[in-house]
Coordinates of C-alpha atoms in Angstrom, one line a residue:
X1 CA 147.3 205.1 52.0
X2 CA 143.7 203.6 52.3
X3 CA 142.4 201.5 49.6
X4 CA 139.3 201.9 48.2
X5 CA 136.6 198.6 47.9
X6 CA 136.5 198.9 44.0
X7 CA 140.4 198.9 43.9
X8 CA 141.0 196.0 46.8
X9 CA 138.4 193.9 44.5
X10 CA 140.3 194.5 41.6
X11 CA 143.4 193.1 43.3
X12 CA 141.8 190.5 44.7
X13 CA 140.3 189.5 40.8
X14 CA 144.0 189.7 39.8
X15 CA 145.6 187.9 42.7
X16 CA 143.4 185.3 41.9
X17 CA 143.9 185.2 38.0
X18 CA 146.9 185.0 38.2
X19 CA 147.3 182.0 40.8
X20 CA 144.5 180.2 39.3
X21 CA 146.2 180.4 35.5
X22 CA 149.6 179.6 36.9
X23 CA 148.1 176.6 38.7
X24 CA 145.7 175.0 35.7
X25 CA 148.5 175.5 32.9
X26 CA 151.0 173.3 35.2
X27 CA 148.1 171.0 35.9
X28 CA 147.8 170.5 32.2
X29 CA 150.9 170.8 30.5
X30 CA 153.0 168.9 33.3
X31 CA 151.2 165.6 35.0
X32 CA 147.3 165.5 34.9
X33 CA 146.7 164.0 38.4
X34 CA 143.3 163.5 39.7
X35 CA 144.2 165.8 42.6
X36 CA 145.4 169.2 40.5
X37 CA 141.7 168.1 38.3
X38 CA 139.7 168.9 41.6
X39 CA 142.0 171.8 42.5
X40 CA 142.1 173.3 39.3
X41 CA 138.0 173.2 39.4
X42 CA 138.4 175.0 42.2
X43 CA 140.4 177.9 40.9
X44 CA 138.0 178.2 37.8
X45 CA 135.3 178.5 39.9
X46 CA 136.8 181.4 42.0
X47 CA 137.5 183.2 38.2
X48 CA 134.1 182.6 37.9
X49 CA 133.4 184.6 41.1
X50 CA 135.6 187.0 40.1
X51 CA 133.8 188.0 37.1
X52 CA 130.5 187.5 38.2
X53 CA 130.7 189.9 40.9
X54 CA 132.6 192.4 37.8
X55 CA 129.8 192.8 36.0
X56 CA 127.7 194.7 38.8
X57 CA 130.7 196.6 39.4
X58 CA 129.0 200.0 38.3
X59 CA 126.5 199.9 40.8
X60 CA 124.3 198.2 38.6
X61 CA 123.0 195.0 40.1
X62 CA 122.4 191.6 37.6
X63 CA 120.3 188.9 39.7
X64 CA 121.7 186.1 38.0
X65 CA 124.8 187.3 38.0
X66 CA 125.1 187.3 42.2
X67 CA 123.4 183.8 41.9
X68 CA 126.4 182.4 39.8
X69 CA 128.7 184.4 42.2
X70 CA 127.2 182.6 45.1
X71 CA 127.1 178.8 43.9
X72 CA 130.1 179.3 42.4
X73 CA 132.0 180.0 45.7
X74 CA 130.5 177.0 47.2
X75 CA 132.3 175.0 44.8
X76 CA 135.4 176.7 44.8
X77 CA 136.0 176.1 48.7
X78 CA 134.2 172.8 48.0
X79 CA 136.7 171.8 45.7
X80 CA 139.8 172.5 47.7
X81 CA 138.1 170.0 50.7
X82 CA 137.4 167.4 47.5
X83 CA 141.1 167.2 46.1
X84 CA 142.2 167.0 49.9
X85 CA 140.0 163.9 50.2
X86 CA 141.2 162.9 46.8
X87 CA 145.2 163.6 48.3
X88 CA 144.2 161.4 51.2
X89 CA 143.2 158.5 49.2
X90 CA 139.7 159.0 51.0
X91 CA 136.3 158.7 49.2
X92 CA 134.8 161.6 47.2
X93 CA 131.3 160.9 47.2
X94 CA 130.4 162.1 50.0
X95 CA 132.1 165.3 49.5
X96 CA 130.4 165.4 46.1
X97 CA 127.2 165.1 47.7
X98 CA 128.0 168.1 50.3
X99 CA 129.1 170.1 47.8
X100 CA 126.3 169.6 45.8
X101 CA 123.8 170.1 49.1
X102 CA 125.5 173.4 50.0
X103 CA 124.7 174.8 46.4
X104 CA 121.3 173.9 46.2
X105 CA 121.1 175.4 49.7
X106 CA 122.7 179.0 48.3
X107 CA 120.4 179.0 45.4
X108 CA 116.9 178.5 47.3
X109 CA 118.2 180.9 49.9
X110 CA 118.3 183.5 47.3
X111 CA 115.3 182.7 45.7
X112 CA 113.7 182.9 49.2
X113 CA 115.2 186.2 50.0
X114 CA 114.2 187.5 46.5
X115 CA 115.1 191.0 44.9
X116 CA 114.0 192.8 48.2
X117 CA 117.6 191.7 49.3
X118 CA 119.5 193.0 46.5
X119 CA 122.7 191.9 46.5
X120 CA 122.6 190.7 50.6
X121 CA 119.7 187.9 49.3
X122 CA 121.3 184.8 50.8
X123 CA 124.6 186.0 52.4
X124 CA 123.8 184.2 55.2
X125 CA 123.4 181.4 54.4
X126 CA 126.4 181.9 51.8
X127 CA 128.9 182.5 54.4
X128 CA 128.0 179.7 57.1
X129 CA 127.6 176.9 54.0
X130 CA 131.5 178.3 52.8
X131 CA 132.7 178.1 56.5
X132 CA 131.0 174.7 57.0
X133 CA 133.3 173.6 54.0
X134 CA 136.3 175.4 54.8
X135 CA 136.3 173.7 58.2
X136 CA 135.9 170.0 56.2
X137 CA 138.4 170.9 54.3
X138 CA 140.8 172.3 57.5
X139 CA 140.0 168.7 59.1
X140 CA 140.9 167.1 56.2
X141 CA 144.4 169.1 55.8
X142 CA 144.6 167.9 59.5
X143 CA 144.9 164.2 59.0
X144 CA 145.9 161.4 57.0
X145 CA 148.9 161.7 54.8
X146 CA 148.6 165.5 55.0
X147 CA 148.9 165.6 58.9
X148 CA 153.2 165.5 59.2
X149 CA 153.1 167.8 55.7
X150 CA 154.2 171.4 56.2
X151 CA 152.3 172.9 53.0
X152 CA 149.1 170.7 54.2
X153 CA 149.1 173.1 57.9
X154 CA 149.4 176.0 55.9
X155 CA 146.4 174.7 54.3
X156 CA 144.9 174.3 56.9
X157 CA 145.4 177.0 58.9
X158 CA 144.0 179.2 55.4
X159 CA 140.8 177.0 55.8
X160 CA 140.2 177.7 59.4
X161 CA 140.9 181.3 59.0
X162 CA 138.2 181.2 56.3
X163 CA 135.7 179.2 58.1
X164 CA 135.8 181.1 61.3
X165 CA 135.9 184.6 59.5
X166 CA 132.9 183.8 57.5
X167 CA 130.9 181.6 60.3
X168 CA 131.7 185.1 62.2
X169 CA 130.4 187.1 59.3
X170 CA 127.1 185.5 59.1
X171 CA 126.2 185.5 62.3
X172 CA 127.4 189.6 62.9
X173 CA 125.3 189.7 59.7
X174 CA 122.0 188.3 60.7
X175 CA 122.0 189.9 64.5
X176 CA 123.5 193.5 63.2
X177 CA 122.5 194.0 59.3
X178 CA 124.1 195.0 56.4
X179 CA 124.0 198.8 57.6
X180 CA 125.1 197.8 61.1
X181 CA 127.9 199.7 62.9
X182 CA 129.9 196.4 63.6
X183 CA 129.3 194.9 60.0
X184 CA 130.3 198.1 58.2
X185 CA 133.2 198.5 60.8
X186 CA 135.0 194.7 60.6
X187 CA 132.9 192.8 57.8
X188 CA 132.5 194.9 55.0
X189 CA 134.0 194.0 51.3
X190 CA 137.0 196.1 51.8
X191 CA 138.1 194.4 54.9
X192 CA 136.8 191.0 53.8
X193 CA 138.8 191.5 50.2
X194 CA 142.1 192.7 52.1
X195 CA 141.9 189.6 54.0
X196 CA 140.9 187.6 51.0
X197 CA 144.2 188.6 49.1
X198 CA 146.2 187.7 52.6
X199 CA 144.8 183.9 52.0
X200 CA 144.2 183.5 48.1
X201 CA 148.4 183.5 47.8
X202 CA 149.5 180.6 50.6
X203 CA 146.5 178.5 49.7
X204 CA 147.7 178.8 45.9
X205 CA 151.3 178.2 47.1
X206 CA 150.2 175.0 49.6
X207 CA 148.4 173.5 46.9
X208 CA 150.5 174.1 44.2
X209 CA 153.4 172.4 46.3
X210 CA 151.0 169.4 47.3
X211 CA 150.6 168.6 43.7
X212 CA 153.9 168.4 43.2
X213 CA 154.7 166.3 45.9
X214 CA 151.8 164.3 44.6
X215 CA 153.3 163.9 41.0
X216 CA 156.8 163.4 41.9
X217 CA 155.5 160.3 44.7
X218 CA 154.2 158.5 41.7
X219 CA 157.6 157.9 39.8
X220 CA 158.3 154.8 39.0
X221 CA 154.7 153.6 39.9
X222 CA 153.8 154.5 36.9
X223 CA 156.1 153.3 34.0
X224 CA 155.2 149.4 32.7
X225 CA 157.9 147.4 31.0
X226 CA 155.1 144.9 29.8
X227 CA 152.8 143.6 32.2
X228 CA 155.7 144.8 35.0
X229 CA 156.0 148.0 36.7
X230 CA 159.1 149.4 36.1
X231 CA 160.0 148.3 39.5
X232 CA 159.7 144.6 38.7
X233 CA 156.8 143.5 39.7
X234 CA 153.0 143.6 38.0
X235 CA 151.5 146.4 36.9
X236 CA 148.3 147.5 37.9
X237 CA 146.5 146.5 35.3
X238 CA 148.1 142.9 35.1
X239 CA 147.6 142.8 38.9
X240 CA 143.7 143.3 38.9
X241 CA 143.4 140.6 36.0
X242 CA 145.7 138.1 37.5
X243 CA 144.1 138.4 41.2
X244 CA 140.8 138.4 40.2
X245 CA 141.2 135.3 38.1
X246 CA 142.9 134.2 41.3
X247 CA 139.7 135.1 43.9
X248 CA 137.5 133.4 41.6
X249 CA 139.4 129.9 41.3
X250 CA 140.1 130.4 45.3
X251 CA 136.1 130.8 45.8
X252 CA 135.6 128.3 43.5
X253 CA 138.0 125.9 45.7
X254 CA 136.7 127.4 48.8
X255 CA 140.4 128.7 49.5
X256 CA 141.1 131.6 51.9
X257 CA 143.2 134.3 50.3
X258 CA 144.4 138.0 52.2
X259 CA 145.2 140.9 50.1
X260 CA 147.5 142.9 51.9
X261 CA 148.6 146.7 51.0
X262 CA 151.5 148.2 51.6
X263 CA 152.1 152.5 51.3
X264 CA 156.1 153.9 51.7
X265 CA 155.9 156.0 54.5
X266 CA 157.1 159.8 53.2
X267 CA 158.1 159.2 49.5
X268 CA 156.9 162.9 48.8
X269 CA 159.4 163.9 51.3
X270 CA 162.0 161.8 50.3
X271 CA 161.5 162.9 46.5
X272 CA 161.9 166.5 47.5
X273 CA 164.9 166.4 50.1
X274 CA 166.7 163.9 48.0
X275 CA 165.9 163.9 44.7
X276 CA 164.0 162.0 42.0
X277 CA 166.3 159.4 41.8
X278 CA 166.2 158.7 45.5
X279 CA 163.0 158.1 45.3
X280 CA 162.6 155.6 42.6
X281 CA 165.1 153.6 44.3
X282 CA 163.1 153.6 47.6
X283 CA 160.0 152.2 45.5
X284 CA 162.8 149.9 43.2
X285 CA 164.0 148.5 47.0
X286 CA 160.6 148.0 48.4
X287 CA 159.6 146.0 45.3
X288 CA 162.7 143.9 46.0
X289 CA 162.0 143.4 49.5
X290 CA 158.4 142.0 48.7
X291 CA 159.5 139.8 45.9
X292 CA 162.3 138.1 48.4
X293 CA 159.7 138.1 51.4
X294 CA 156.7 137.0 49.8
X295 CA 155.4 133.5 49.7
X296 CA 156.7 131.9 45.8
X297 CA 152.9 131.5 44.7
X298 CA 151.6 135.0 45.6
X299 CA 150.9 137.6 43.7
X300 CA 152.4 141.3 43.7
X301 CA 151.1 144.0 42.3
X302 CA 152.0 148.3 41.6
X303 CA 149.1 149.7 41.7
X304 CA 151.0 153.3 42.0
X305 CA 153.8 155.3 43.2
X306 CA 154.6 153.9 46.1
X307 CA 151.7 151.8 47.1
X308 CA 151.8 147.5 46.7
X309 CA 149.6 144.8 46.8
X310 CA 150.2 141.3 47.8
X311 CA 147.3 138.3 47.5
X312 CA 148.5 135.6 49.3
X313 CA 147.1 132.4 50.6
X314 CA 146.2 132.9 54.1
X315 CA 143.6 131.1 56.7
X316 CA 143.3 133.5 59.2
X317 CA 144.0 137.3 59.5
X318 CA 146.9 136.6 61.9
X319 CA 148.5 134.4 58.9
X320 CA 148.7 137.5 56.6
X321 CA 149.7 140.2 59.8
X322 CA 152.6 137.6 60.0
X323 CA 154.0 137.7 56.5
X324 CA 153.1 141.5 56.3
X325 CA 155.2 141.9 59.8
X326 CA 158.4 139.9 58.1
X327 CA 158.1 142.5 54.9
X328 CA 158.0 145.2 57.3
X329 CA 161.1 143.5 59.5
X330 CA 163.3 143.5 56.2
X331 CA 162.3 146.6 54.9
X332 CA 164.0 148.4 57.9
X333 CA 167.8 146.7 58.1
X334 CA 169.1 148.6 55.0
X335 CA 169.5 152.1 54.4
X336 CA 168.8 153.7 51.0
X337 CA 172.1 153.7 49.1
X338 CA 171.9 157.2 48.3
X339 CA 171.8 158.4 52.3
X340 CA 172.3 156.4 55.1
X341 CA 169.9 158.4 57.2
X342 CA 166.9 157.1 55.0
X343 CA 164.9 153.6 56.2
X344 CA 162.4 152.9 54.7
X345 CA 159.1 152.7 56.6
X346 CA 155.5 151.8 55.4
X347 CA 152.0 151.7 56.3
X348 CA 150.8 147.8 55.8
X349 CA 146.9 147.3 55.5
X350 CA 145.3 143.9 55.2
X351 CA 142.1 142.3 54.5
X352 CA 140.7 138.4 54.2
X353 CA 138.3 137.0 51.9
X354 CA 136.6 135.0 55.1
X355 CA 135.3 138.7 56.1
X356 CA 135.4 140.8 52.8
X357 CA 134.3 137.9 50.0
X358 CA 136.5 137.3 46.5
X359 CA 135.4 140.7 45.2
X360 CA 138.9 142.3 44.5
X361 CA 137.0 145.8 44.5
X362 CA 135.9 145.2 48.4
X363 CA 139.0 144.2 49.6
X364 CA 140.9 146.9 48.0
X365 CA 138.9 149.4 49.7
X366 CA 138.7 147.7 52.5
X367 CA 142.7 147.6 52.7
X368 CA 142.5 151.5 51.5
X369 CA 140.9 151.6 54.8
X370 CA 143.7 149.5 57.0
X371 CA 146.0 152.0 55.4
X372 CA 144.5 155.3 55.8
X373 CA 143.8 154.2 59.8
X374 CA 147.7 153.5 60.2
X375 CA 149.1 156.9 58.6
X376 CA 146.4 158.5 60.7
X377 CA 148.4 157.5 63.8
X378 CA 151.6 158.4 62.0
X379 CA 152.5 155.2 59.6
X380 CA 154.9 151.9 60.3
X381 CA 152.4 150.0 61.5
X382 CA 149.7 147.2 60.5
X383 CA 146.2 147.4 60.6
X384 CA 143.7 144.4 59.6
X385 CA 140.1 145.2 58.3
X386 CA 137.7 142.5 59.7
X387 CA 134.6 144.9 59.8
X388 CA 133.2 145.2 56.1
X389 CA 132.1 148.7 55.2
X390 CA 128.6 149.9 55.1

């Protein structure tokens, strides 16, 4: 049985309903994470496609209509690449500013192109600005804390499939035409919806597991008890008031401080193979680990799930690597109660105020860095930040 285009676009408009509702309500109603926001723009976006391109449905084309379609599918694939960047802990701005470039480029396209084009005016340029952000976002599925993840290759295999289907499409389009033997024969809507269908279901299925993972890796990180984490030691909050009181007596006393960061390797994974519990007691342990290591007048701090800060009086860079290399020594020689396969493991980043200044905001990104640069290259490791960022 062959389906016809009009039919194959209605699937498609349901395959993505559906998805898109399922994944926004549980966004919502379960744990409102900055990562299931950015995903969840993405999927209302697509509905927006979806409908846009419904209303010409009876042959009848609406300009502004196929204009909405357009810039609306730019940030649809743009928004999966941002909550990836968001997932790896990695700034949005730039991706913002992408985004907001490949739009801008969609809409003067079609203005340029104009009604002659009907509803081709700007494809072109449509496809290779979606491909260019599929492929960002394949990259960014590719690395970081999404590298070793199952559900982020399946990611990013979707995104590659879309980036070199529609980077092919564009180019077939401009050398061959929209009446063109090979465009009509492999690129046309029906094929292009088919495939669309094929992709729309494991990229709704990866993400939807990813923001789970993402949700149940911030446990205990983020229940208080007071000015404490649940797991004993500061809370954010009291952690960013304390140190920077701290930096500014230090700067005042022309004291050298490190602020060291600290990320448990796999806590998503541990969460899902081993249960909730197992993972709050990872994240319990490693607070207990850096309250017997660290030195008495330092200061810990939860910033979330399963990520740690430490600001510690240090003179050189090779002072705070020391201290961060005895946490990591002690964090390995017990098991987790629960399984004696489990040891813990983290990613240790650390930064000095001799090269970053007392500003707790430029260290902690620069330690952000440190992390993201070990769990690149596979976590358990320690990286120090001396360069400051442009």
């Amino acid at each position: 049985m062959e389906l016809d285009t009009l039919t194959l676009l209605v699937i498609n408009g349901a395959v993505v309903a559906l998805c898109g509702v399922s994944f926004i309500l549980n966004t919502a109603f379960q744990q409102n994470d900055p990562v299931g926001r950015i995903w969840s723009v993405a999927f209302i976006a697509a509905m927006v496609v979806i409908i846009a391109h419904g209303s010409s449905v009876n042959g009848e084309l609406i300009w502004w209509t196929n204009v909405l379609a357009n810039v609306a599918l730019c940030v649809a694939v743009g928004s999966v690449w941002g909550g990836l960047l968001r997932y790896n802990r990695r700034s949005r701005r730039l991706g913002f500013w992408v985004i907001a470039a490949a739009c801008v480029l969609v809409f003067a396209a079609m203005l340029l192109h104009g009604d002659a084009a009907a509803r081709w005016a700007g494809a072109a340029e449509l496809w290779m600005a979606v491909g260019v952000l599929a492929a960002l976002g394949a990259i960014e599925a590719s690395r970081g804390r999404l590298r070793r993840n199952l559900s982020g290759r399946v990611l990013a295999l979707v995104l590659w499939v879309t980036a070199v289907t529609t980077v092919t499409r564009a180019s077939v389009f401009a050398i061959d035409g929209a009446t063109g033997s090979v465009f009509q024969g492999y690129f046309n809507t029906a094929n292009v919806t088919a495939l669309s269908i094929c992709l729309v279901i494991p990229l709704s299925i990866a993400v939807s597991v990813l923001r789970a993972q993402q949700v149940q890796g911030s446990a205990v990180g983020d229940l208080t008890d007071g000015i404490h984490s649940a797991a004993g030691v500061l809370s954010a909050t009291a952690f960013s008031q304390a140190a920077t009181d701290h930096l500014a007596r230090a700067q005042n006393a022309g004291t050298a401080l490190a602020l060291i960061g600290a990320d448990i390797d796999n806590l998503p994974e541990i969460n899902i193979s081993f249960g909730r519990a197992a993972g709050d007691e990872a994240i319990s342990r490693f607070a207990g680990k850096l309250r017997a290591s660290a030195p008495v007048l330092s200061i810990i701090g939860h910033r979330a799930s399963g990520r740690f800060l430490v600001l510690v009086g240090a003179s050189t860079p090779d002072e705070a690597r020391a201290l961060a290399e005895r946490i990591r020594a002690k964090l390995v020689d017990e098991p987790l109660p629960q399984t004696s396969l489990i040891r813990l493991t983290a990613s240790f980043g650390i930064a000095d105020t001799t090269h970053h200044g007392y500003d707790l905001t430029a260290l902690g990104g620069a330690v952000n860095d440190a992390i993201a640069e070990v769990q690149g290259c596979g976590g358990n490791d320690i990286a120090v930040r001396l360069e400051v960022r442009s």
